[in-house]
Amino acid sequence: MQRRTWLETAAVWSVLSTAGHAQTHKPSSTAPLRVGLTAVILADQAAFLTRWSDYLAARLGLPVVFVARESYQAILDLLFSEQLDAAWICGYPYVMHQSRLQLLAIPLLAGRPYYQSYLIGQPNKASAITGWNDLKNRVLAYSDPLSNSGWLVAQAQLRRAGLTSKDLRRSFFAHGHRNVAEAVASGLAQAGCIDGYVWDTMQLQNMAAAAQTRVVWRSDWYAFPPMVNLLGNKNPALPAFGAALQNMFTDTQGQSLLKALNLSGFATPDATLFEPIKALAASVGALRA
């Protein structure tokens, strides 16, 4: 990965994470609504989160603070310790902790609450990856150990290809889908497991890492990563927060924010949408809590 890209990413995370640590506390009726999330796939991530929080705050009548962390586990730790009111997480940790979580909203991609996992590789290489069977003795980049598209789907596909992690030359977690694309583009990995929505959005935003990689394989459709809250959280702002997300498509400012995210909206979530992810996790012995 190019050193400049790594440094720019680190700088953004330093600003967001420092702000999150400085304000960490249990929410109360007078506290800001605190929403956790991992990397947003935007070049101007910090500026976008400021615009989004201002938009939501105007509709809720109280401050909204986004707390960014590098991993889903870090976000879950904050959520379960009641240092967050809500969190945008992946469907895999949702099904692992479904008994403790409540769905608030689910994003819509092109009007549907679904996305895919991609296996990406390097273009125009003599030793190009053409499928999962080609990963023996290769370097594979994962996104996050709690990512459906960036880890769980890959475990099922490797098993179907008759491979185990020992058959890989090496694997590593890039801690972010954008970082997976950067790793493959730079040659740190020969293939990567990535959220298809992220890769497609990187293409739309003309990001170099997407232009320098190619999609080798696409998965079935899975429920999009949802916005959740801890079951039993009585914060009266949570229903209004879910409604504000679902109503973003109704006004110009909300539409602009959705366009930046490459989403068409948020919808009322249905827990049954996540059953295929639960079945996938069970099939590889990864349905743990």
Backbone as a ProteinNet text record, in pm:
[ID]
protein_1_A
[PRIMARY]
MQRRTWLETAAVWSVLSTAGHAQTHKPSSTAPLRVGLTAVILADQAAFLTRWSDYLAARLGLPVVFVARESYQAILDLLFSEQLDAAWICGYPYVMHQSRLQLLAIPLLAGRPYYQSYLIGQPNKASAITGWNDLKNRVLAYSDPLSNSGWLVAQAQLRRAGLTSKDLRRSFFAHGHRNVAEAVASGLAQAGCIDGYVWDTMQLQNMAAAAQTRVVWRSDWYAFPPMVNLLGNKNPALPAFGAALQNMFTDTQGQSLLKALNLSGFATPDATLFEPIKALAASVGALRA
[TERTIARY]
84.4	0	88.2	53.5	133.6	138.4	260.9	279.5	190	172.5	91	-52.6	-106.4	-244.5	-260	-163.6	-170.3	-166.8	-80.6	-67.6	-192.6	-253.8	-376	-488.1	-497.9	-600.4	-576.9	-451.3	-418.6	-451.6	-429.2	-457.6	-605.5	-689.4	-834.5	-878	-826	-866.1	-817.6	-701.7	-651.7	-745.9	-795.9	-888.3	-1017.5	-1075.6	-1204.7	-1192.9	-1088.1	-1074.7	-1043.4	-962.5	-931.5	-1056.5	-1139.6	-1264.4	-1353.4	-1357.4	-1441.2	-1393.3	-1261.1	-1208.3	-1232.2	-1221.5	-1233.9	-1373.4	-1475	-1612.2	-1681.4	-1605.3	-1666.2	-1733.8	-1863.1	-1939.6	-2071.2	-2139	-2268.7	-2371.5	-2455.3	-2552.9	-2661.2	-2713.8	-2826.2	-2926.1	-3035.3	-3140.2	-3093.1	-2987.5	-2937.5	-2811	-2757.3	-2633.2	-2661.1	-2559.6	-2576	-2608.6	-2674.2	-2694.7	-2563.5	-2506.4	-2374.8	-2390.8	-2338.3	-2354.9	-2217.9	-2194.6	-2066.6	-2067.1	-1952.5	-1938.1	-1791.2	-1764.2	-1628.7	-1611.6	-1506.6	-1470.5	-1584.3	-1607	-1698.4	-1613.3	-1661.9	-1579.3	-1583.7	-1535	-1536.3	-1400	-1359.9	-1232.7	-1236.8	-1356.2	-1371.5	-1450.7	-1405.7	-1483.1	-1519.7	-1422	-1448.4	-1549.7	-1535.3	-1627.9	-1767.9	-1776.8	-1908.4	-1978.5	-1907.3	-1969.5	-2017.7	-1947.7	-1993.3	-2124.7	-2133.3	-2257.5	-2372.8	-2344.5	-2450	-2497.5	-2404	-2443.3	-2523.3	-2485.4	-2560.7	-2702.7	-2714.6	-2845.7	-2935.2	-2882.2	-2962.1	-2994.3	-2898.6	-2921.3	-3035.7	-3044.5	-3151.2	-3288.1	-3293.8	-3421.2	-3454.8	-3354.8	-3379.1	-3389.1	-3334.6	-3336.2	-3233.3	-3129.3	-3018.5	-2894.7	-2776.1	-2653.6	-2642.9	-2584.6	-2554.3	-2403.4	-2339.8	-2194.4	-2161.7	-2087.7	-2040	-1906.5	-1896.8	-1774.9	-1717.5	-1604.5	-1543.9	-1436.9	-1437.5	-1335.2	-1288.7	-1174.1	-1113.2	-1180.4	-1241.9	-1295.7	-1438	-1508.8	-1643.7	-1639.7	-1535.8	-1527.8	-1517	-1439.7	-1426.2	-1559.7	-1636.5	-1769.3	-1863.1	-1860.1	-1945.7	-1911.3	-1782.8	-1741.8	-1802	-1800.7	-1859.3	-2010.7	-2073.2	-2218.7	-2262.8	-2196.1	-2235.6	-2202.2	-2108.8	-2077.4	-2158.1	-2256.2	-2349.8	-2280.7	-2170.3	-2103.3	-2147.4	-2233.1	-2296	-2445.6	-2522.1	-2666.6	-2704.5	-2629.7	-2659.2	-2528.4	-2532.1	-2411.2	-2448.5	-2365.6	-2380.2	-2281.5	-2332	-2245.8	-2274.7	-2198.7	-2218.9	-2325.7	-2381.1	-2482.6	-2430	-2299.9	-2243.2	-2243	-2187.6	-2199.2	-2342.6	-2429.5	-2570.4	-2628.6	-2606.3	-2665.4	-2596.9	-2470.7	-2401.8	-2462.2	-2505.2	-2554.6	-2700.7	-2775.1	-2912.1	-3001.2	-2978.4	-3062.1	-3039.2	-2930.9	-2897.8	-2918.2	-2953.3	-2958.9	-3097.3	-3128.1	-3254.2	-3223.1	-3290.3	-3269.3	-3338.4	-3266.4	-3322.2	-3355.2	-3264.8	-3283.7	-3187.3	-3223.2	-3134.4	-3118.1	-2995.8	-2973.7	-3029.6	-3060.4	-3108.9	-3006.7	-2963.3	-2871.8	-2951.8	-2966.1	-3049	-3190.5	-3240.6	-3377.3	-3397.4	-3290	-3301.3	-3209.6	-3249.2	-3168.1	-3062.2	-2996.2	-2901.2	-2770.2	-2664.9	-2534.5	-2463.7	-2346.7	-2270.9	-2128.5	-2065.8	-1923.2	-1850.3	-1736.2	-1654.2	-1519.6	-1467.7	-1326.9	-1260	-1160.2	-1092.9	-948.4	-893.2	-754.8	-689.1	-566.3	-491.4	-516.3	-538.5	-562	-431.4	-441.9	-329.7	-203.3	-220.9	-106.8	-97.2	25.2	43	-10.7	-1.4	-48.7	-183.5	-269.1	-395.2	-483.1	-552.1	-650.1	-777.9	-831.1	-956.6	-1070.7	-1039.7	-1142.6	-1081.7	-1166.3	-1120.2	-1018.6	-1029.6	-936.5	-793.7	-777.2	-643.9	-571.6	-634.1	-575.8	-470.8	-451	-348.8	-211.8	-140.4	-7.5	-8.8	-124	-134.3	-157.1	-140	-162.8	-302.1	-383.3	-523.1	-547.6	-610.5	-644.3	-790.9	-815.9	-951.3	-975	-1101.3	-1133.7	-1131.3	-1215.6	-1235	-1283.5	-1237.9	-1282.4	-1430.8	-1500.6	-1645	-1720.8	-1657.7	-1721.7	-1779.8	-1905.2	-1966.4	-1898.1	-1894.6	-1838.4	-1686.6	-1623.4	-1478.2	-1409	-1486.4	-1426.2	-1516	-1639.9	-1726.3	-1754.3	-1793.7	-1821.7	-1698.8	-1582.4	-1458.8	-1433.8	-1467.4	-1445.5	-1529.2	-1651.9	-1738.9	-1686.9	-1640.5	-1592.8	-1460.7	-1373.1	-1248.4	-1278	-1373.3	-1411	-1466.1	-1549.7	-1605.8	-1497.3	-1391.1	-1280.3	-1182.3	-1211.1	-1124.4	-997.8	-1001.4	-884.4	-908.2	-801	-805.8	-708.9	-708	-616.4	-470.8	-442.8	-305.9	-259.7	-355.5	-319.2	-279.5	-313.7	-274.2	-128.1	-61.8	74.3	70.6	-27.3	-45.5	-180.9	-238.5	-359	-344.1	-413.7	-407.6	-533.6	-561	-674.8	-627.7	-690.3	-654.8	-729.9	-831.1	-911.5	-978.3	-1064.2	-1140.6	-1144.9	-1262.3	-1276.4	-1192.6	-1189.4	-1106	-959.9	-917	-779.2	-752.4	-855	-839.5	-806.3	-882.6	-857.2	-718.2	-677.7	-544.5	-436.1	-458.2	-359.1	-340.9	-451.6	-443.5	-382.9	-425.1	-374.4	-223.9	-174.7	-32.3	54.5	-8.9	66.7	96.4	48.1	65.3	-11.5	-120.3	-199.7	-227.3	-242	-274.7	-424.8	-499.9	-646.4	-701.9	-827.6	-888.7	-1037.5	-1091	-1234.1	-1291.4	-1387.6	-1432.7	-1584	-1641.1	-1782.3	-1802.2	-1890.4	-1912.6	-1964.6	-2046.9	-2097.1	-1982.1	-1885.1	-1769.6	-1688.3	-1659.5	-1578	-1648.7	-1777.8	-1853.1	-1854	-1867.1	-1867.7	-1730.6	-1625.7	-1491.1	-1474	-1532.8	-1529.1	-1599.9	-1717.9	-1793.9	-1718	-1641.4	-1565.9	-1426.3	-1402.1	-1275	-1153.1	-1166.5	-1053.4	-957.3	-829.9	-728.6	-727.9	-750	-743	-849	-964.3	-1067.2	-1028.2	-971.3	-929	-815.3	-737.2	-620.9	-649.1	-775.8	-816.1	-933.9	-966.9	-1080.1	-1159	-1285.6	-1372.1	-1356.9	-1319.6	-1300.9	-1427.1	-1498.4	-1613.7	-1709.2	-1839.8	-1944.6	-2028.6	-2064	-2143.6	-2291.9	-2370.4	-2514.8	-2542.1	-2669	-2707.3	-2733.7	-2682.6	-2701.9	-2759.3	-2823.7	-2880.7	-2771.9	-2802.2	-2706.7	-2674.7	-2551.7	-2517.2	-2616.4	-2674	-2782.4	-2736.1	-2824.9	-2808.1	-2883.6	-2817.7	-2877.8	-2860.6	-2935	-2911.9	-2916.7	-2865.3	-2865.4	-3007.3	-3053	-3187.2	-3199.1	-3304.4	-3323.3	-3279.3	-3212.7	-3175	-3302	-3331.2	-3456.2	-3440.9	-3330.6	-3311.8	-3430.4	-3506.7	-3626.7	-3596.6	-3469.8	-3434.4	-3414.9	-3402.6	-3372.4	-3480.6	-3609.9	-3711.2	-3707	-3685	-3677.2	-3553.8	-3444.5	-3323.2	-3348.5	-3411.7	-3444.9	-3535.6	-3634.6	-3726.8	-3654.6	-3560.7	-3486.1	-3404	-3344.1	-3269.9	-3362.9	-3478.7	-3571.9	-3637.1	-3633.7	-3694	-3592.2	-3467.6	-3365	-3394.6	-3459.4	-3485.5	-3590.1	-3657.5	-3770.3	-3730.4	-3605.1	-3566.1	-3432.8	-3405.1	-3288.3	-3157.3	-3144.8	-3021.1	-2998.5	-3104.8	-3093.3	-3056.7	-3115.5	-3083.9	-2937.8	-2884.9	-2744.4	-2652.2	-2686.8	-2607.5	-2614.5	-2732.4	-2748.2	-2667.3	-2668.4	-2591.6	-2443.4	-2394.4	-2253.6	-2220.1	-2316.7	-2298.6	-2326.8	-2375.7	-2417.3	-2529.9	-2620.6	-2738.7	-2863.7	-2972.1	-3098.6	-3187.2	-3151	-3230.1	-3204.7	-3286.2	-3289.8	-3433.5	-3451.6	-3585.6	-3605.6	-3732.3	-3764.5	-3704.5	-3622.7	-3553.4	-3642.1	-3606.2	-3674.8	-3568.8	-3579.6	-3477.5	-3461.2	-3567.2	-3557.2	-3461.1	-3432.2	-3338.4	-3199.6	-3169.8	-3035.6	-3020.4	-3126.8	-3119.1	-3013	-2995.4	-2888.5	-2749.2	-2725.2	-2595.1	-2579.4	-2686.5	-2682.2	-2653.7	-2717.9	-2695.8	-2553	-2500.7	-2363.4	-2265	-2286.1	-2198.1	-2203.6	-2323.2	-2338.1	-2268	-2270.9	-2213.9	-2062.3	-1997	-1851.2	-1810.1	-1907.9	-1879.5	-1840.1	-1895.8	-1857.3	-1973.4	-2077.8	-2191.2	-2169.1	-2086.1	-2050.6	-2089.1	-2098.6	-2131.5	-2026.1
-118.2	0	123.6	223.5	342.9	409	456.5	512	632.5	717.2	836.9	801.9	699.1	658.4	609.3	527.9	479.2	595.1	694.6	806.9	891.9	914.4	993.9	923.8	790.6	714.5	721.5	706.5	712.2	848.3	953.3	1087.7	1107.1	1058.9	1070.4	994.3	870	789.8	850.8	917.3	981.7	1089.8	1170.7	1278.5	1222.9	1122.9	1069.1	991.5	910.4	828.3	912.6	1016.2	1103	1170.9	1217.1	1281.4	1184.1	1057.8	958.3	928.5	914.7	885.6	1001.8	1123.9	1240.7	1256.2	1202.7	1224.8	1097.2	989.3	861.7	868.6	838.2	831.4	762.5	716.9	654.9	760.3	730.8	829.4	850.3	971.1	1003.2	1083.4	1123.3	1194.5	1329.8	1385.2	1515.5	1504.8	1385.1	1366.2	1358.3	1381.7	1362.5	1216.7	1194.5	1058.4	1014.4	906.6	860.9	738	747.4	644	593.9	464.1	406.3	351.8	359.2	303.1	282	194	175.1	265.2	240.9	334	358.1	484.8	524.2	543.6	493.7	491.2	621.6	727.3	857.8	922.7	996.9	1067.4	1176	1236.9	1344.2	1293.8	1181.3	1112.4	1201.9	1272.9	1355.5	1464.4	1528.4	1635.3	1580	1462	1402.1	1370	1311.3	1276.3	1400.4	1510.3	1635.7	1680.2	1673.6	1712.1	1620.6	1491.5	1395.4	1415.3	1435.7	1456.4	1585.5	1691.2	1816.9	1797.7	1722.1	1694.2	1620.2	1514.3	1434.9	1513.8	1593.1	1673	1771.5	1829.3	1925.1	1858.7	1730.3	1659	1595.3	1569.7	1508.9	1612.3	1729.6	1832.5	1810.6	1731.5	1710.6	1674.8	1695.1	1664.8	1516.2	1488.3	1351.7	1343.5	1249.5	1234.5	1098.8	1098.5	974.2	937	812.9	761.1	655.1	683.3	592.1	506.8	379.4	287.1	200.3	136.3	61.1	-73.3	-131.6	-267	-276.6	-379	-404.8	-441.5	-514.2	-553.7	-432	-332.5	-210.8	-138.7	-137.5	-75	-154.1	-286.9	-369.6	-352.4	-343.1	-323.8	-195.5	-89.5	37.1	26	-43.7	-58.2	-139.3	-251.3	-338.6	-278.8	-186.6	-118.2	10.5	27.8	140.7	275.9	275.6	400.4	450.7	373.6	413.4	390.1	471.6	450.7	361.6	372.5	296.7	269.7	175.3	143.1	87.4	120.5	66	-49.2	-171.6	-289.2	-380.6	-487.6	-585.3	-687.2	-754.3	-854.8	-974.9	-1004.1	-1118.8	-1097.7	-988.9	-968.6	-949.6	-901.8	-890.8	-1028.6	-1126.7	-1259.2	-1328.8	-1296.2	-1353.9	-1304.9	-1179.5	-1117.1	-1074.5	-1145	-1104.1	-1091.3	-1174	-1169.9	-1043.6	-972.1	-851.6	-722.8	-736.9	-619.9	-598.8	-475.3	-437.6	-362.5	-398.8	-333	-197.1	-95.8	38.8	73.2	38.6	70.4	-13.7	-36	-107.9	-24.8	-5.4	74	5.1	86.1	37	69.9	-29.9	-13.6	-34.6	70.8	65.7	17.8	63.5	33	-100.7	-175.9	-308.6	-319.1	-394.4	-405	-514.7	-524.5	-633.4	-582.1	-659.7	-632.1	-765.2	-760.8	-881.8	-871.7	-986.6	-994.2	-1018.1	-953	-972.6	-1032.9	-1117.3	-1154.6	-1072.3	-993.3	-909.3	-953.3	-924.5	-957.2	-846.4	-870.5	-772.3	-794.5	-688.5	-704.3	-723.1	-789.8	-799.3	-857.9	-959.6	-1028.8	-1169.3	-1213.6	-1346.7	-1454.2	-1427.8	-1525.2	-1482.6	-1428.3	-1370.1	-1473.1	-1425.1	-1507.1	-1509.3	-1627.8	-1638.3	-1694.2	-1741.4	-1796.3	-1844.3	-1897.7	-1942.3	-2055.7	-2139.2	-2250.5	-2204.5	-2080.2	-2028.3	-1969.6	-1974	-1906.8	-1989.5	-2113.2	-2194	-2128.3	-2115.4	-2053.3	-1906.2	-1840.9	-1697.4	-1618.8	-1487.8	-1398.1	-1337.9	-1355.7	-1312.3	-1208.8	-1097.9	-992.5	-1003.1	-1007.3	-999	-856.6	-824.1	-692.2	-690.1	-771.9	-767.8	-905.7	-957.9	-1091.4	-1100.4	-987.9	-988.3	-937.1	-942.8	-897.5	-1015.5	-1004.4	-1107.6	-1113.9	-1000.5	-998.1	-1005.7	-959.1	-951.7	-1064.2	-1162.5	-1279.4	-1402.1	-1390.8	-1507.9	-1574.7	-1497	-1553.6	-1627	-1569.5	-1630.8	-1767.1	-1782.2	-1911.2	-2020.7	-1986.7	-2084.4	-2118.5	-2018.2	-2042	-2118.4	-2089	-2165.8	-2312.2	-2335.9	-2473.5	-2544.9	-2475.7	-2535.6	-2565.8	-2485.4	-2507.2	-2612.3	-2668.7	-2770.3	-2714.2	-2586.9	-2520.9	-2483.3	-2472.3	-2420.1	-2302.6	-2236.4	-2123.7	-2167.3	-2294	-2344.2	-2356.2	-2362.4	-2372.7	-2238	-2130.5	-1998.3	-1974	-1895.7	-1855.6	-1770	-1680.7	-1593.3	-1525.4	-1487.7	-1405	-1301.3	-1189.9	-1085.3	-1001.2	-931.6	-841	-698.7	-636.5	-499.6	-396	-440.9	-353.3	-241.6	-283.2	-189.4	-237.4	-228.2	-275.1	-192.6	-62.3	21.6	-20.4	-57.6	-102.5	-235.2	-320	-444.6	-412.3	-320.4	-281.1	-220.4	-138	-77.4	-185.1	-286.1	-392.6	-471.3	-503.1	-578.1	-491.4	-367.2	-277	-255.8	-250.2	-223.2	-348.2	-466.6	-590.1	-653.1	-593.3	-655.8	-787.2	-795.9	-918.8	-946.3	-1072.7	-1108.9	-1116.2	-1124.9	-1126.8	-1071.1	-1028.1	-971.8	-996.8	-1005.9	-1024.3	-889.3	-840.1	-703.3	-693	-597.1	-561.7	-507.4	-570.9	-527.3	-385.5	-346	-208.5	-110	-143.8	-56.2	-45.8	-159.8	-157.5	-80.7	-103.6	-31.3	118.9	156	297.9	359.9	285.5	334	358	271.4	290.7	419.5	442.6	563.7	689.1	679.6	794.3	803.5	718.9	721.1	702.3	614.4	585.1	489.8	519.9	445.6	297	263.1	122.4	37.7	96.2	22.1	7.6	112.9	107.6	8.3	-15.4	-103.1	-245.1	-277.4	-413.5	-454.3	-581.3	-629.9	-730.5	-742.8	-837.9	-974.9	-1072.7	-1209.7	-1292.2	-1263.8	-1346.8	-1262.4	-1288.5	-1220.3	-1324.1	-1293.3	-1384.9	-1371.2	-1451.5	-1430.5	-1298.9	-1260	-1135.7	-1161	-1071.2	-1079.7	-949	-957.2	-838	-735.1	-610.7	-501.3	-478.9	-438.4	-407.2	-309.5	-345.7	-266.5	-164.6	-72.7	17.3	-46.2	-61.4	-132	-51.7	-92.4	-41.5	-158.6	-137.3	-241	-260.7	-384.8	-415.2	-370.8	-298.2	-248.2	-104.9	-48.6	92.4	176.7	253.5	329.8	474.3	504.8	641.3	679.9	783.1	819.3	871.8	904.7	957.3	847.2	721.7	614.3	593.8	588	574.5	689.8	811	926.7	918.8	863.1	845.8	749.2	635.2	540.6	601.8	679.2	744.5	848.4	921.9	1023.4	959.5	844.9	773	730.8	675.9	626	737.6	859.9	973	1057.5	1016.3	1096.2	1119.3	1024.2	1036.5	1142.5	1196.6	1286.7	1433.2	1468.3	1609.1	1620.3	1737.7	1759.4	1731.3	1777.7	1757.1	1609.2	1540.8	1398.2	1321.6	1359.7	1295	1315.4	1434	1462	1373.9	1356.1	1269.6	1124.5	1079.3	942.8	921.6	1020.7	1010.4	996.3	1071.2	1060.7	920.8	856.2	719.7	614.4	657.7	566.1	473.7	530.1	457.4	528.3	452.6	514.7	545.9	496.5	527.2	428.2	439.8	344.3	296.8	173	116.6	52.9	21.8	-53.6	-193.1	-236.2	-364.2	-484	-595.7	-722.7	-824.4	-876.9	-967.9	-1092.9	-1134.1	-1255.9	-1239.4	-1115.3	-1092	-1145.6	-1158.2	-1197.3	-1347.6	-1423.6	-1568.7	-1633.8	-1591.6	-1652.4	-1630.9	-1516.8	-1493.7	-1586.1	-1601.9	-1693.1	-1836.1	-1878	-2012.8	-2028.6	-1924.7	-1929.3	-1943.8	-1865.9	-1873.9	-2012.3	-2068.3	-2201.6	-2307	-2288.2	-2387.7	-2399.5	-2293.8	-2298.8	-2297.5	-2320.9	-2326.1	-2193.4	-2084.3	-1950.5	-1874.7	-1945.7	-1879.1	-1883.8	-1792.7	-1788.7	-1652.7	-1644.4	-1516.7	-1483.2
0	0	0	-75	-81.4	55.4	91.9	225.6	248.1	145.2	161	195.6	127.5	153.7	296.8	344	481.2	580.2	554.8	646.6	648.4	529.9	524.2	599.6	580.9	652.1	802.6	843.2	985.8	1044.8	967.1	1017.2	1043	950.6	969.3	1092.5	1107.8	1223.5	1353.7	1350	1470.9	1517.8	1424.8	1460.6	1516.7	1447.4	1489.5	1619.9	1633.1	1752.7	1874.7	1858.2	1970.8	2021.8	1927.4	1968.2	2042.8	1996	2061.7	2202.4	2222.9	2355.8	2451.3	2399.9	2486.2	2541.8	2469	2510	2556.5	2579.4	2614.5	2751.3	2754.4	2878.7	2849.8	2952.4	2932.9	2894.3	2790.7	2748.4	2853.4	2860	2947.1	2866.6	2930.4	2858.6	2808.3	2870.9	2828.8	2744.9	2729.5	2655.1	2505.5	2423.6	2279.2	2247.9	2137	2088.2	2025.2	2077	2032.2	1943.7	1821.5	1719.4	1675.9	1689.5	1652.4	1511.2	1447.1	1313.7	1282.8	1187.1	1137.4	1015.3	937.9	830.7	731.8	702.2	595.3	471.1	355.5	235.2	158.4	219.7	156.1	170.8	67.8	74.5	181.9	199.8	299.4	419.1	476.3	579.2	697.3	753.1	870.8	839.3	723.1	684.2	662	601.6	578	709.2	804	931.4	1005.6	989.1	1049.4	986.6	854.4	785.4	825.2	835.4	869.2	1012.6	1103.8	1243.5	1258.9	1186.8	1192.3	1139.3	1031.6	971.5	1071	1131.5	1225.5	1351.9	1398.7	1519.1	1499.1	1380.6	1352.6	1357.4	1326.5	1324.6	1459.7	1539.6	1671	1782.3	1758.5	1861.5	1970.4	1940.1	2033.1	1953	2008.8	1934	1900.4	1785.5	1744.1	1722.5	1790.8	1783.6	1722.4	1611.9	1552.9	1616.4	1659	1721.1	1628.1	1566.7	1470.2	1536.8	1504.2	1551.8	1435.1	1452.9	1344.3	1320.3	1423.1	1410.7	1463.1	1415.3	1466.1	1614.2	1656.1	1797	1887.4	1844.9	1925.1	1937.6	1829.5	1832.6	1923.2	1912.8	1997.9	2145.6	2175.7	2315.3	2372.2	2293.5	2338.4	2351.2	2257.1	2260.2	2381.5	2405.5	2516.1	2652.8	2658	2783.8	2798.4	2710.1	2714.6	2695.9	2623.3	2588.7	2451.6	2385.6	2260.2	2271.6	2200.7	2193.7	2076.5	1967.2	1846.2	1773.6	1680.5	1605.2	1468.7	1370.8	1235.6	1227.2	1231	1236.7	1118.6	1109.1	1002.5	1042.9	944.5	972	1048.4	1035.3	1106.5	1257.8	1310.5	1455.4	1501.7	1411.9	1451.5	1480.5	1392.9	1417.1	1534.6	1561.7	1676.6	1808	1809.8	1933.1	1919.3	1836.6	1803.9	1926.9	2027.7	2147.5	2230.6	2202.2	2278.7	2199	2072.3	1985.1	1925.7	1897.9	1833.7	1705.2	1597.9	1468.9	1466.9	1418.3	1405.2	1260.8	1169.9	1028.5	947.1	821.7	730.8	604.1	557.4	436.3	312.2	213.3	85.1	-22.6	-93.9	-205.9	-333.8	-412.6	-533.2	-499.3	-384.7	-345	-277.6	-254.1	-193.6	-72.1	31.9	154	145.8	31.6	9.5	-49.3	-25.9	-86.2	-109.2	-172.4	-201.9	-148.5	-137	-108.3	-239.9	-257.2	-376.7	-337.6	-424.9	-421.9	-530	-492.9	-591.1	-607.5	-724.7	-754	-832.9	-872	-949.2	-1098.1	-1174.2	-1317.7	-1394.1	-1508.3	-1602.2	-1540.9	-1459.7	-1401.2	-1461.2	-1486.1	-1543.6	-1450.2	-1319.6	-1220.5	-1163.7	-1247.6	-1201.8	-1131.9	-1027.6	-956.6	-1039.6	-1063.8	-1139	-1054.8	-934.9	-847.9	-717.8	-631	-499.5	-508.7	-611.6	-626.6	-652.2	-695.9	-727	-605.9	-489.1	-373.1	-298.8	-338.2	-271.9	-289.2	-177.6	-174.9	-216.5	-200.6	-231	-101.8	-110.9	2.6	-10.4	93.8	91.6	200.9	163.7	260.3	299.6	429.5	483.6	533.9	556.4	609.2	761.6	824.4	969.5	1011.9	1125.1	1167.3	1198.9	1209.3	1231.6	1109.4	994	870.4	793.5	754.8	671.7	535.8	465.9	330.9	330.3	437.2	440.2	513.7	564.5	628.6	622.4	671.4	684.8	550.8	451.5	318.7	265.9	288.4	239.6	302.8	431	497.5	432.4	398.1	332	192.7	120.2	-15.9	-17.9	75.3	83.7	112.3	200.9	233.9	110.6	33.8	-87.4	-190.4	-188.4	-281.4	-229.9	-112.4	-54.8	6.6	45.5	102	247.5	321.7	458	466.4	579.4	596.8	584.2	615.5	605.2	460.4	367.5	226.3	166.8	236.6	189.9	223.6	141.2	177.1	302.6	306	421.2	409.3	522	522.1	632.7	617.6	719.7	713.4	822.8	829.6	800.8	702.9	664.4	747.6	822.8	908.8	828.8	739	657.6	513.8	452	314.1	217.4	238.6	152.6	163.5	283.1	302	231.5	218.9	142.6	-2.4	-60.9	-199.6	-214.3	-117.5	-120.8	-114.1	-31	-15.7	-144.7	-211	-336.6	-446.7	-454.6	-557.9	-545.9	-423.4	-400.9	-407.3	-409.5	-415.5	-281	-171.9	-40.8	-32.9	-107.9	-117	-264.1	-297.4	-435	-457.9	-348.2	-356.7	-226.9	-232	-112.7	-107.7	13.6	36.6	77.5	1.8	20.6	5.1	74.1	59.1	-82.4	-159.7	-296.9	-306.8	-211.6	-207.5	-193.3	-108.9	-89.2	-217.5	-279.3	-401.2	-511.9	-529.2	-632.4	-605.1	-478	-442.4	-465.3	-437	-466.6	-616	-696.2	-841.4	-879.7	-823.4	-854.3	-813.5	-706.5	-656.6	-717.5	-819.1	-893	-802.7	-704.9	-617.3	-688.2	-677.9	-751.9	-718.4	-592.3	-551.9	-620.5	-650.7	-723.7	-870.3	-926.7	-1066.7	-1087.4	-983.1	-992.7	-945.5	-924.8	-889.5	-977	-974.3	-1053.6	-971.4	-1003.5	-934.1	-998.7	-918.1	-965	-943.8	-835.1	-795	-714.3	-731.8	-655.2	-581.3	-458.5	-376.2	-405.9	-335.7	-332.4	-259.7	-256.6	-189.9	-41.4	42.1	186.9	240.6	356.8	419.5	446.9	414.9	429	577.4	609.8	749.6	812.3	927	985.8	1090	1120.3	1234.4	1350.5	1464.8	1578.6	1707.2	1809.2	1944.4	2041.6	2159.9	2262.4	2313.1	2313.2	2361.6	2507.3	2536.6	2672	2690.7	2589.4	2597.1	2587.6	2690.5	2697.4	2649.1	2583.3	2534.1	2445.8	2482.9	2406.7	2267.2	2240.1	2108.2	2004.5	2047.4	1952.7	1846.8	1882.5	1777	1677	1727.4	1638.4	1548.9	1602.6	1523.3	1407.7	1438	1332.3	1228	1272.2	1179.1	1094.3	1155.3	1080.6	969.3	997.3	893.8	780.8	817.9	717.5	635.9	687.8	616.7	541.7	538.2	471.9	324.4	261.6	118.3	85.6	186.7	161.8	148.2	177.4	164.2	91.4	38.6	-46.2	25.8	148.4	222.7	251.8	291.1	315.9	190.5	78.2	-49.1	-86.5	-56.8	-86.2	-2.4	124.4	211.7	165.9	128	78.2	-49.3	-136.9	-261.2	-232	-132.4	-94.7	-44.7	19.6	69.1	-37.9	-154	-260.6	-214.2	-134.8	-88	-137.7	-150.2	-191.1	-71.9	46.4	164.4	276.1	380.7	491.6	505.4	549.7	561.6	698.4	728.1	849.1	836.2	929.7	915.8	948	889.6	912.1	952.5	1073.2	1124.8	1039.2	969.6	888.6	771	733	623.2	655.8	784.7	826.5	847	822.1	840.1	751.5	624.1	543.6	601.9	665.3	728.8	849.3	925.5	1040.1	993.9	885.8	833	782.5	719.1	669.3	784.7	890.5	1007.2	1070.5	1081	1138.9	1053.5	922	830.9	843.2	890.3	905.9	1053.1	1141.2	1283.8	1343.4	1288.9	1334.4	1396.8	1437.1	1501.4	1652	1698	1840	1896.7	2025.7	2090.9	2194.2
[MASK]
+++++++++++++++++++++++++++++++++++++++++++++++++++++++++++++++++++++++++++++++++++++++++++++++++++++++++++++++++++++++++++++++++++++++++++++++++++++++++++++++++++++++++++++++++++++++++++++++++++++++++++++++++++++++++++++++++++++++++++++++++++++++++++++++++++++++++++++++++++++++++++++++++

